[in-house]
Short mmCIF file of C-alpha atoms in Angstrom, two decimals:
data_model
loop_
_atom_site.label_atom_id
_atom_site.label_comp_id
_atom_site.label_asym_id
_atom_site.label_seq_id
_atom_site.Cartn_x
_atom_site.Cartn_y
_atom_site.Cartn_z
CA MET A 1 -0.03 0.13 0.20
CA LYS A 2 1.65 2.96 -1.54
CA LEU A 3 0.54 6.65 -0.12
CA GLU A 4 0.80 9.59 -2.53
CA GLN A 5 1.13 13.19 -1.96
CA ARG A 6 -2.83 13.69 -2.27
CA HIS A 7 -3.14 10.74 0.16
CA TRP A 8 -1.89 12.39 2.85
CA VAL A 9 -3.75 15.59 2.08
CA PHE A 10 -7.02 13.10 2.66
CA LEU A 11 -5.78 11.75 5.43
CA GLY A 12 -5.12 15.43 7.22
CA LEU A 13 -8.55 16.44 6.52
CA PHE A 14 -10.29 12.88 7.19
CA ILE A 15 -8.60 12.86 10.60
CA LEU A 16 -9.39 16.98 11.60
CA ILE A 17 -12.84 16.45 10.61
CA THR A 18 -13.36 12.93 13.33
CA LEU A 19 -11.10 14.79 16.03
CA VAL A 20 -13.75 18.05 15.74
CA MET A 21 -16.73 16.09 15.33
CA LEU A 22 -15.52 14.40 18.80
CA ILE A 23 -15.02 17.63 20.67
CA LYS A 24 -18.71 18.80 21.39
CA VAL A 25 -18.01 22.39 21.04
CA ARG A 26 -20.50 24.70 19.13
CA PRO A 27 -18.86 27.81 17.49
CA ASP A 28 -21.09 31.35 18.49
CA ILE A 29 -22.44 31.87 14.94
CA SER A 30 -23.13 35.51 13.79
CA VAL A 31 -26.28 35.79 11.69
CA SER A 32 -25.90 36.84 8.12
CA ASN A 33 -28.21 39.65 6.74
CA GLN A 34 -30.09 37.25 4.05
CA THR A 35 -30.49 34.78 6.86
CA ARG A 36 -32.20 37.53 8.75
CA LYS A 37 -34.51 38.90 6.06
CA MET A 38 -35.41 35.42 5.40
CA TYR A 39 -36.71 34.51 9.13
CA ALA A 40 -38.38 38.01 9.53
CA TYR A 41 -39.93 37.56 6.26
CA ILE A 42 -41.57 34.07 7.94
CA ASP A 43 -41.96 35.63 10.77
CA SER A 44 -43.69 38.54 9.90
CA LEU A 45 -46.48 36.15 7.90
CA PRO A 46 -49.82 36.15 9.70
CA SER A 47 -50.23 32.31 11.29
CA GLY A 48 -52.02 30.35 8.88
CA SER A 49 -50.54 31.72 6.08
CA ILE A 50 -50.44 28.56 3.00
CA LEU A 51 -46.45 28.19 2.35
CA LEU A 52 -46.04 25.82 -0.61
CA ILE A 53 -42.45 24.02 -0.33
CA SER A 54 -41.04 22.61 -3.36
CA PHE A 55 -38.12 20.02 -2.76
CA ASP A 56 -36.11 20.37 -6.04
CA HIS A 57 -32.74 18.41 -5.21
CA GLU A 58 -31.42 14.91 -5.53
CA ALA A 59 -30.42 12.66 -2.71
CA SER A 60 -26.78 13.11 -3.24
CA SER A 61 -27.22 16.69 -1.99
CA LEU A 62 -29.50 15.44 1.63
CA PRO A 63 -25.99 16.39 3.99
CA GLU A 64 -26.68 20.07 3.17
CA ILE A 65 -30.09 20.29 2.43
CA ARG A 66 -31.39 18.41 5.30
CA PRO A 67 -30.60 20.80 7.38
CA LEU A 68 -31.45 23.45 5.53
CA ALA A 69 -35.25 21.91 5.19
CA GLN A 70 -35.36 20.84 8.64
CA ALA A 71 -34.61 24.65 9.97
CA VAL A 72 -36.72 26.50 7.29
CA LEU A 73 -39.83 23.67 7.86
CA SER A 74 -39.47 24.05 11.86
CA HIS A 75 -40.00 27.71 11.70
CA ALA A 76 -43.12 27.46 9.21
CA PHE A 77 -44.15 25.13 12.10
CA GLU A 78 -43.77 26.65 14.64
CA LYS A 79 -45.49 29.92 13.44
CA GLY A 80 -48.53 27.87 12.53
CA HIS A 81 -48.19 28.28 8.91
CA ARG A 82 -50.15 25.44 6.81
CA LEU A 83 -47.66 24.03 4.17
CA ILE A 84 -48.10 22.59 0.47
CA GLY A 85 -45.56 19.98 -0.20
CA MET A 86 -44.21 19.04 -3.71
CA ALA A 87 -41.55 17.91 -5.64
CA LEU A 88 -39.81 18.78 -9.31
CA PHE A 89 -37.05 16.19 -9.19
CA ALA A 90 -38.12 12.44 -8.42
CA GLU A 91 -35.66 11.91 -6.20
CA GLY A 92 -36.30 14.26 -3.85
CA THR A 93 -40.03 13.39 -3.59
CA ALA A 94 -39.46 10.11 -1.33
CA ILE A 95 -37.05 12.66 0.94
CA GLY A 96 -39.41 15.25 1.19
CA TYR A 97 -42.58 13.44 2.23
CA ARG A 98 -40.53 12.33 4.85
CA MET A 99 -38.81 15.38 6.19
CA MET A 100 -42.13 17.08 6.27
CA GLN A 101 -43.94 14.02 8.10
CA ASP A 102 -41.04 13.96 10.98
CA VAL A 103 -41.05 17.74 11.21
CA ALA A 104 -44.93 17.95 11.26
CA ALA A 105 -45.10 15.04 13.93
CA GLN A 106 -42.34 17.48 16.50
CA TYR A 107 -44.67 20.09 15.97
CA GLY A 108 -47.58 18.07 16.66
CA ARG A 109 -48.79 19.10 13.34
CA ASN A 110 -51.89 17.31 11.36
CA PRO A 111 -51.69 15.90 7.88
CA GLY A 112 -54.46 17.44 5.54
CA THR A 113 -55.68 20.37 7.59
CA ASP A 114 -51.78 22.21 8.44
CA PHE A 115 -49.92 20.13 5.74
CA VAL A 116 -50.34 18.06 2.46
CA TYR A 117 -47.39 16.72 0.12
CA LEU A 118 -48.74 16.79 -3.14
CA GLY A 119 -45.85 14.70 -4.47
CA PHE A 120 -43.55 14.59 -7.54
CA LYS A 121 -44.95 16.29 -10.87
CA PRO A 122 -42.28 15.77 -14.16
CA GLN A 123 -41.77 18.37 -16.66
CA PHE A 124 -41.12 21.55 -14.51
CA ILE A 125 -41.91 24.57 -16.10
CA ALA A 126 -45.43 22.65 -17.84
CA ALA A 127 -45.78 21.82 -13.77
CA ILE A 128 -44.80 25.60 -12.61
CA LEU A 129 -47.27 26.86 -15.20
CA ALA A 130 -50.13 24.62 -14.68
CA MET A 131 -50.06 25.46 -11.01
CA GLY A 132 -50.70 28.68 -12.19
CA GLU A 133 -53.62 28.41 -13.40
CA SER A 134 -54.85 25.23 -11.17
CA PHE A 135 -53.11 23.17 -8.28
CA GLU A 136 -55.62 20.59 -8.69
CA GLN A 137 -56.11 20.29 -12.34
CA THR A 138 -51.97 19.72 -11.91
CA PHE A 139 -52.19 17.36 -8.93
CA PRO A 140 -55.66 15.57 -8.86
CA GLU A 141 -54.05 13.08 -6.04
CA ASP A 142 -51.81 13.49 -3.44
CA TYR A 143 -48.70 12.26 -3.19
CA LEU A 144 -50.91 8.98 -1.36
CA GLY A 145 -53.33 8.85 -3.76
CA ASN A 146 -56.33 10.38 -1.95
CA PRO A 147 -58.16 13.06 -4.02
CA TYR A 148 -57.41 16.77 -3.59
CA ARG A 149 -60.51 18.10 -2.57
CA SER A 150 -60.67 15.30 0.21
CA HIS A 151 -58.03 17.80 2.41
CA GLU A 152 -59.46 20.36 4.17
CA LEU A 153 -56.62 22.75 4.05
CA LEU A 154 -56.84 22.39 -0.38
CA THR A 155 -60.47 23.30 -0.28
CA THR A 156 -59.37 26.93 -0.40
CA VAL A 157 -56.36 26.76 -2.47
CA SER A 158 -56.96 27.34 -6.15
CA ASN A 159 -53.59 28.79 -7.53
CA TYR A 160 -50.45 30.87 -6.32
CA ASP A 161 -53.19 33.94 -5.57
CA ASP A 162 -54.17 31.81 -2.33
CA ILE A 163 -49.91 31.02 -1.24
CA ALA A 164 -48.14 33.63 0.51
CA ALA A 165 -45.04 32.40 -0.98
CA MET A 166 -42.75 29.73 -2.04
CA ILE A 167 -39.80 27.96 -0.65
CA SER A 168 -37.69 26.29 -3.38
CA ILE A 169 -35.78 23.97 -1.63
CA ALA A 170 -32.57 23.27 -4.38
CA ASP A 171 -29.16 22.01 -4.82
CA GLY A 172 -29.20 23.20 -8.64
CA SER A 173 -31.16 25.78 -11.21
CA LEU A 174 -34.82 24.93 -10.42
CA THR A 175 -34.96 27.81 -7.96
CA THR A 176 -34.94 29.99 -11.70
CA HIS A 177 -37.80 28.44 -12.84
CA TRP A 178 -39.83 29.23 -10.05
CA ILE A 179 -38.74 32.71 -10.13
CA GLU A 180 -38.72 33.33 -13.86
CA TYR A 181 -41.87 31.73 -14.56
CA ALA A 182 -44.29 31.40 -11.29
CA GLY A 183 -42.63 34.88 -10.01
CA SER A 184 -42.30 36.77 -12.93
CA ARG A 185 -46.12 36.00 -14.74
CA TYR A 186 -48.08 35.02 -11.38
CA ASN A 187 -46.31 37.55 -9.02
CA LEU A 188 -45.31 34.57 -6.35
CA THR A 189 -43.21 35.53 -4.16
CA VAL A 190 -39.75 33.20 -3.96
CA LEU A 191 -37.89 32.35 -1.08
CA GLY A 192 -34.90 29.81 -1.64
CA ALA A 193 -33.03 27.29 0.39
CA VAL A 194 -30.41 26.57 -1.27
CA THR A 195 -27.03 24.49 -1.27
CA ALA A 196 -23.76 26.79 -1.09
CA ALA A 197 -22.74 26.11 -4.85
CA MET A 198 -25.69 27.81 -5.83
CA VAL A 199 -25.47 30.92 -4.01
CA THR A 200 -23.73 32.72 -6.82
CA THR A 201 -26.24 31.92 -9.17
CA TYR A 202 -29.26 33.33 -7.12
CA ASP A 203 -27.63 36.63 -5.88
CA PRO A 204 -28.30 38.59 -9.04
CA TYR A 205 -31.70 37.37 -8.71
CA LEU A 206 -31.87 38.84 -5.13
CA ALA A 207 -30.25 42.01 -6.39
CA SER A 208 -32.76 42.52 -8.88
CA GLY A 209 -35.74 41.85 -5.99
CA GLN A 210 -37.20 39.03 -8.09
CA MET A 211 -36.11 36.61 -5.20
CA THR A 212 -37.39 38.36 -1.67
CA CYS A 213 -34.72 35.96 0.63
CA MET A 214 -32.10 33.50 0.68
CA VAL A 215 -30.54 31.21 3.31
CA GLY A 216 -27.63 29.03 1.76
CA GLY A 217 -25.54 26.26 2.61
CA LEU A 218 -24.41 24.53 6.02
CA ARG A 219 -23.58 28.09 7.13
CA GLY A 220 -27.00 29.07 6.24
CA ALA A 221 -28.70 26.62 8.51
CA ALA A 222 -26.36 27.03 11.13
CA GLU A 223 -27.51 30.90 10.89
CA TYR A 224 -31.09 29.79 10.72
CA GLU A 225 -31.18 27.02 13.94
CA SER A 226 -29.03 29.98 15.76
CA LEU A 227 -32.32 32.13 15.06
CA LEU A 228 -34.78 29.56 15.92
CA GLY A 229 -32.93 28.60 19.09
CA ILE A 230 -32.43 24.50 18.42
CA GLU A 231 -29.54 22.83 17.45
CA GLY A 232 -29.48 21.13 14.21
CA GLY A 233 -27.17 19.36 11.75
CA GLY A 234 -26.53 23.23 11.02
CA SER A 235 -24.22 23.89 13.89
CA ARG A 236 -23.12 20.59 14.78
CA GLY A 237 -21.15 20.97 11.80
CA MET A 238 -20.08 24.00 11.36
CA LEU A 239 -17.00 23.71 13.79
CA ALA A 240 -16.05 20.90 11.20
CA GLN A 241 -16.71 23.51 8.14
CA THR A 242 -14.39 25.92 10.13
CA ALA A 243 -11.88 23.24 10.74
CA SER A 244 -11.81 22.45 6.80
CA HIS A 245 -11.49 25.82 5.38
CA LEU A 246 -8.45 26.61 7.89
CA TYR A 247 -7.15 23.45 6.04
CA ILE A 248 -7.78 24.04 3.24
CA ILE A 249 -6.40 27.45 3.50
CA LEU A 250 -3.53 26.27 4.93
CA LEU A 251 -2.86 23.43 2.19
CA VAL A 252 -3.06 26.68 -0.21
CA VAL A 253 -0.70 28.96 1.53
CA ILE A 254 2.35 25.83 1.96
CA GLY A 255 1.76 25.23 -1.82
CA ASN A 256 2.09 28.81 -2.55
CA VAL A 257 5.33 28.97 -0.84
CA ILE A 258 6.69 25.67 -1.90
CA TYR A 259 5.87 26.90 -5.81
CA PHE A 260 7.74 30.27 -5.38
CA ARG A 261 10.79 28.75 -3.47
CA SER A 262 11.23 26.09 -6.34
CA ARG A 263 10.55 28.97 -9.08
CA ARG A 264 13.64 31.09 -7.00
CA GLY A 265 15.81 28.46 -6.65
CA SER A 266 15.61 27.31 -10.62
CA LYS A 267 16.42 31.03 -10.91
CA MET B 1 -28.40 -0.67 14.60
CA ASP B 2 -30.74 -1.13 11.85
CA TRP B 3 -30.24 -2.98 8.49
CA SER B 4 -30.31 0.54 6.84
CA THR B 5 -27.51 1.92 8.57
CA LEU B 6 -25.41 -0.49 8.38
CA ILE B 7 -25.89 -0.81 4.37
CA ALA B 8 -25.56 2.52 4.31
CA GLY B 9 -22.13 2.79 6.15
CA LEU B 10 -20.76 0.13 4.35
CA LEU B 11 -21.72 1.68 1.03
CA THR B 12 -20.43 5.36 2.29
CA LEU B 13 -17.08 3.42 3.40
CA ALA B 14 -16.79 1.36 0.19
CA ILE B 15 -17.29 5.23 -2.11
CA LEU B 16 -14.62 6.71 0.30
CA THR B 17 -12.39 4.12 -0.55
CA PHE B 18 -11.88 5.45 -3.77
CA LEU B 19 -10.29 8.36 -2.31
CA TYR B 20 -6.62 5.97 -2.21
CA ARG B 21 -7.80 4.76 -5.60
CA ASP B 22 -10.30 2.85 -8.22
CA ASN B 23 -11.07 -0.27 -6.95
CA PRO B 24 -14.21 -2.87 -7.20
CA LEU B 25 -15.89 -2.27 -3.67
CA TYR B 26 -16.26 1.10 -5.09
CA LYS B 27 -17.51 0.38 -8.77
CA ILE B 28 -19.74 -2.21 -6.68
CA ALA B 29 -21.49 1.14 -4.66
CA GLU B 30 -21.11 3.67 -7.78
CA SER B 31 -23.24 1.10 -9.65
CA LEU B 32 -25.66 0.21 -6.86
CA LEU B 33 -26.29 4.46 -6.54
CA ILE B 34 -26.93 5.15 -10.46
CA GLY B 35 -28.90 1.49 -10.68
CA VAL B 36 -31.31 2.70 -7.59
CA SER B 37 -31.25 5.66 -9.04
CA ILE B 38 -32.33 5.24 -12.37
CA GLY B 39 -34.73 2.69 -10.48
CA TYR B 40 -36.76 4.93 -8.42
CA THR B 41 -36.79 7.84 -11.00
CA LEU B 42 -38.61 5.32 -13.33
CA VAL B 43 -40.68 3.76 -11.15
CA ILE B 44 -42.11 7.44 -10.48
CA VAL B 45 -42.19 9.05 -14.17
CA TRP B 46 -43.94 6.11 -15.38
CA SER B 47 -46.25 6.27 -12.32
CA SER B 48 -46.82 10.21 -12.40
CA THR B 49 -46.49 10.73 -15.83
CA LEU B 50 -47.37 7.76 -18.56
CA VAL B 51 -50.32 6.26 -16.34
CA ASP B 52 -51.76 9.10 -14.36
CA LEU B 53 -51.58 11.37 -17.41
CA LEU B 54 -51.88 9.69 -20.55
CA PHE B 55 -53.00 5.82 -20.01
CA ASP B 56 -55.83 6.29 -17.11
CA PRO B 57 -57.23 9.60 -18.57
CA LEU B 58 -57.33 8.09 -21.97
CA PHE B 59 -57.92 4.46 -22.00
CA SER B 60 -60.61 4.65 -18.44
CA GLN B 61 -61.84 8.02 -18.92
CA GLY B 62 -61.85 8.52 -22.66
CA LYS B 63 -60.49 11.84 -23.03
CA MET B 64 -59.71 11.75 -26.44
CA ALA B 65 -58.10 14.56 -26.95
CA LEU B 66 -54.82 12.69 -25.30
CA LEU B 67 -54.63 10.78 -28.37
CA ILE B 68 -52.55 13.65 -29.92
CA PRO B 69 -49.49 13.69 -27.58
CA PHE B 70 -49.80 9.81 -27.51
CA ILE B 71 -49.39 9.41 -31.04
CA LEU B 72 -46.39 12.79 -31.19
CA GLY B 73 -45.38 10.48 -28.51
CA LEU B 74 -45.15 7.46 -30.51
CA LEU B 75 -43.48 9.27 -33.76
CA MET B 76 -40.87 9.78 -31.80
CA PHE B 77 -39.81 6.24 -32.11
CA SER B 78 -39.71 6.85 -35.77
CA ARG B 79 -36.56 7.30 -35.39
CA PHE B 80 -35.03 4.00 -35.54
CA HIS B 81 -36.10 3.30 -39.25
CA ARG B 82 -34.53 5.18 -42.10
CA ARG B 83 -37.64 5.49 -43.92
CA THR B 84 -39.56 6.48 -40.75
CA ALA B 85 -37.37 8.79 -39.26
CA SER B 86 -38.02 11.80 -41.05
CA LEU B 87 -41.82 11.67 -39.00
CA SER B 88 -39.85 12.29 -35.50
CA ARG B 89 -39.37 15.86 -36.84
CA ILE B 90 -42.99 16.66 -36.40
CA PRO B 91 -43.27 16.31 -32.34
CA ILE B 92 -39.65 17.84 -32.65
CA ALA B 93 -41.24 20.86 -33.86
CA VAL B 94 -44.43 20.87 -31.77
CA MET B 95 -41.45 20.71 -28.49
CA ILE B 96 -39.66 23.29 -29.87
CA GLY B 97 -41.94 25.80 -31.11
CA SER B 98 -44.21 25.44 -27.66
CA GLY B 99 -41.33 25.42 -25.67
CA ALA B 100 -39.70 28.82 -27.21
CA GLY B 101 -42.90 29.87 -27.45
CA ILE B 102 -43.19 30.01 -23.97
CA SER B 103 -39.83 30.37 -23.03
CA ILE B 104 -39.09 33.80 -24.77
CA PRO B 105 -41.21 36.24 -23.67
CA VAL B 106 -40.17 34.88 -19.81
CA MET B 107 -36.71 35.17 -20.59
CA VAL B 108 -36.90 38.63 -21.96
CA GLU B 109 -38.87 39.37 -19.01
CA ALA B 110 -37.30 38.14 -16.15
CA ARG B 111 -33.42 37.31 -17.36
CA ILE B 112 -32.75 40.63 -19.56
CA LEU B 113 -35.54 43.66 -19.04
CA LYS B 114 -35.69 43.43 -15.22
CA GLN B 115 -31.70 42.36 -14.68
CA MET B 116 -30.98 45.25 -16.39
CA SER B 117 -33.27 47.42 -14.47
CA ALA B 118 -31.29 46.56 -11.60
CA THR B 119 -27.98 46.85 -13.38
CA VAL B 120 -29.11 50.72 -14.20
CA ALA B 121 -30.16 51.45 -10.46
CA PRO B 122 -29.91 55.44 -9.54
CA LEU B 123 -26.31 55.87 -8.86
CA PHE B 124 -26.89 58.53 -5.72
CA ASN B 125 -29.14 58.37 -3.28
CA SER B 126 -31.67 60.88 -2.37
CA SER B 127 -29.19 62.66 0.06
CA GLY B 128 -26.83 62.64 -3.12
CA ILE B 129 -24.57 60.43 -1.89
CA PRO B 130 -23.30 58.32 -4.55
CA ASP B 131 -24.63 54.48 -3.74
CA ILE B 132 -21.34 52.40 -3.89
CA SER B 133 -23.10 48.45 -4.49
CA SER B 134 -24.51 50.29 -7.73
CA LEU B 135 -21.50 52.07 -8.64
CA VAL B 136 -19.81 48.29 -8.06
CA ILE B 137 -22.39 46.98 -10.22
CA ILE B 138 -22.17 49.41 -13.58
CA THR B 139 -18.60 49.39 -12.95
CA GLY B 140 -18.14 45.54 -13.15
CA VAL B 141 -21.01 45.06 -15.80
CA ILE B 142 -19.13 47.57 -18.23
CA CYS B 143 -15.74 46.53 -17.98
CA THR B 144 -16.95 42.93 -17.87
CA LEU B 145 -18.92 43.14 -21.30
CA GLY B 146 -15.96 45.40 -22.90
CA TYR B 147 -13.45 42.15 -21.73
CA PHE B 148 -16.15 40.32 -24.60
CA TYR B 149 -16.49 43.11 -27.06
CA PHE B 150 -13.41 41.48 -29.49
CA SER B 151 -14.92 44.16 -32.28
CA ARG B 152 -11.79 45.71 -31.97
CA GLU B 153 -8.36 44.90 -30.66
CA GLN B 154 -8.26 45.19 -26.90
CA ARG B 155 -6.05 48.14 -26.65
CA GLY B 156 -5.78 51.62 -25.24
CA LEU B 157 -9.14 52.68 -22.94
CA LEU B 158 -11.08 49.21 -24.58
CA GLY B 159 -7.79 47.37 -23.23
CA GLY B 160 -7.71 49.01 -19.82
CA ILE B 161 -11.20 48.40 -19.42
CA SER B 162 -10.73 44.73 -20.18
CA ARG B 163 -8.39 44.32 -17.68
CA ILE B 164 -10.79 45.57 -14.97
CA GLY B 165 -13.63 43.19 -16.66
CA THR B 166 -10.99 40.10 -16.09
CA TYR B 167 -10.13 41.06 -12.20
CA PHE B 168 -14.37 41.07 -11.57
CA LEU B 169 -14.85 37.85 -13.72
CA MET B 170 -11.89 36.59 -11.28
CA ILE B 171 -13.49 37.72 -8.32
CA PHE B 172 -16.75 36.10 -9.41
CA PHE B 173 -15.01 32.69 -10.11
CA GLY B 174 -13.32 32.96 -6.99
CA THR B 175 -16.65 33.42 -5.11
CA THR B 176 -17.84 30.20 -6.81
CA PHE B 177 -15.16 28.51 -5.86
CA GLY B 178 -14.86 29.33 -2.72
CA TYR B 179 -19.10 27.97 -2.43
CA THR B 180 -18.21 25.16 -3.87
CA VAL B 181 -15.60 24.36 -2.06
CA MET B 182 -17.84 25.09 0.91
CA SER B 183 -21.03 22.66 -0.71
CA ARG B 184 -18.56 19.52 -1.00
CA MET B 185 -17.29 20.28 2.51
CA SER B 186 -20.38 19.90 3.90
CA THR B 187 -21.75 16.64 2.15
CA PHE B 188 -18.38 15.21 3.45
CA ILE B 189 -19.24 16.57 6.76
CA GLY B 190 -22.76 15.31 6.39
CA ARG B 191 -21.51 11.54 5.85
CA MET B 192 -18.83 11.93 8.58
CA GLU B 193 -21.76 12.83 11.17
CA PHE B 194 -23.68 9.71 9.89
CA LEU B 195 -20.69 7.64 10.54
CA LEU B 196 -19.66 8.51 13.96
CA THR B 197 -23.10 9.25 14.93
CA ASP B 198 -25.25 6.34 13.51
CA PHE B 199 -23.16 3.94 12.08
CA LEU B 200 -20.52 3.97 14.42
CA GLY B 201 -22.08 5.71 17.51
CA LEU B 202 -18.97 7.23 18.84
CA THR B 203 -21.04 10.43 19.22
CA ARG B 204 -24.48 11.35 20.51
#
């Protein structure tokens, strides 16, 4: 078993994260303006407002998406909002259903009256546009096959006019379609809970006001948890996140020092 | 420990073995992931698209208008035979035509007009003080567009503008890369938390 240079780098990171996770220290988290804005927006809605939650992600991003989604769902249920769940990615369907059930159970919310999960709809653009006309025609049945009208919550929901805002929980560019089709065409307020890799994609939409607010990455989840006063996956992972970033910065510095030294040596 | 945690833990370790080098354990885990993902997606799409939206309404409820998309869908398969291949252009034309018809107005509105109006926000606020954010945005947009202007040699004023444009581009790429590293680290940390807590039971 021959170890090369990159193996030592991986091994170093593995040992560092293991050690940091074994230490149960929670760093102080300063909350960014964006997270505050998102929290304040959901908080400012009157209790009982109807929010549409779309699970637009794949299973591979679950470690980052789960803390984000749980924080946002916890806040919404805690405030007494009523939630309609759905998915535009097939892989996110069962994950979204399970997450919604779990968080709703923690807050004692009942299916049918406090939340409904509609399930997956293919062809995202067609689905978003169709929901602008009629939720019932787009989803004649919920995820479990119950008729749309059998849920008390859905009897008052025809289209986006009856929704206070939608939250896209995404690891890709699907939130863009919510902004462009539901936001621009039907004036639906779009909020985002996205992976860190997608934050720069959505910044221009925040700046232009097409997206109302956004919370991003594990850091965003940790910030949201600190506002809620709960400990979740976000805050648990923050020390490891900080340590891993310092480790990468250290490696970059060492790499540059070695590079410039070798260049000076060759001259 | 239940079976699902045991299987998930072993498969996570199998995937992590790739960090040493490619090996059969990694291949098995990778193939399982791809197979399960495709199988799951196929089942969901079959039931929620073909059965719910086409077969049930057409054959059980007799909604004959659905014969049109059904036939258009079947025509897609005409590509497999040389003599009938040209028929597949009909559904492709319908898809491209309707897709463009729906998307173009929305794209012009959401990606061009609204973004442009956000870019040309007032450079001074109501009390006459320059708005730094607006100044940076307008400078960045003009300089970056200058960098992509290839109809003239990039010397003199245009050369200076395009040089500043490259700095804006580098800042954007650096920020995006930083966020991507953060995202990948979060994924790794999530799996490590699972291994240490659920799988090995070292942290509770």
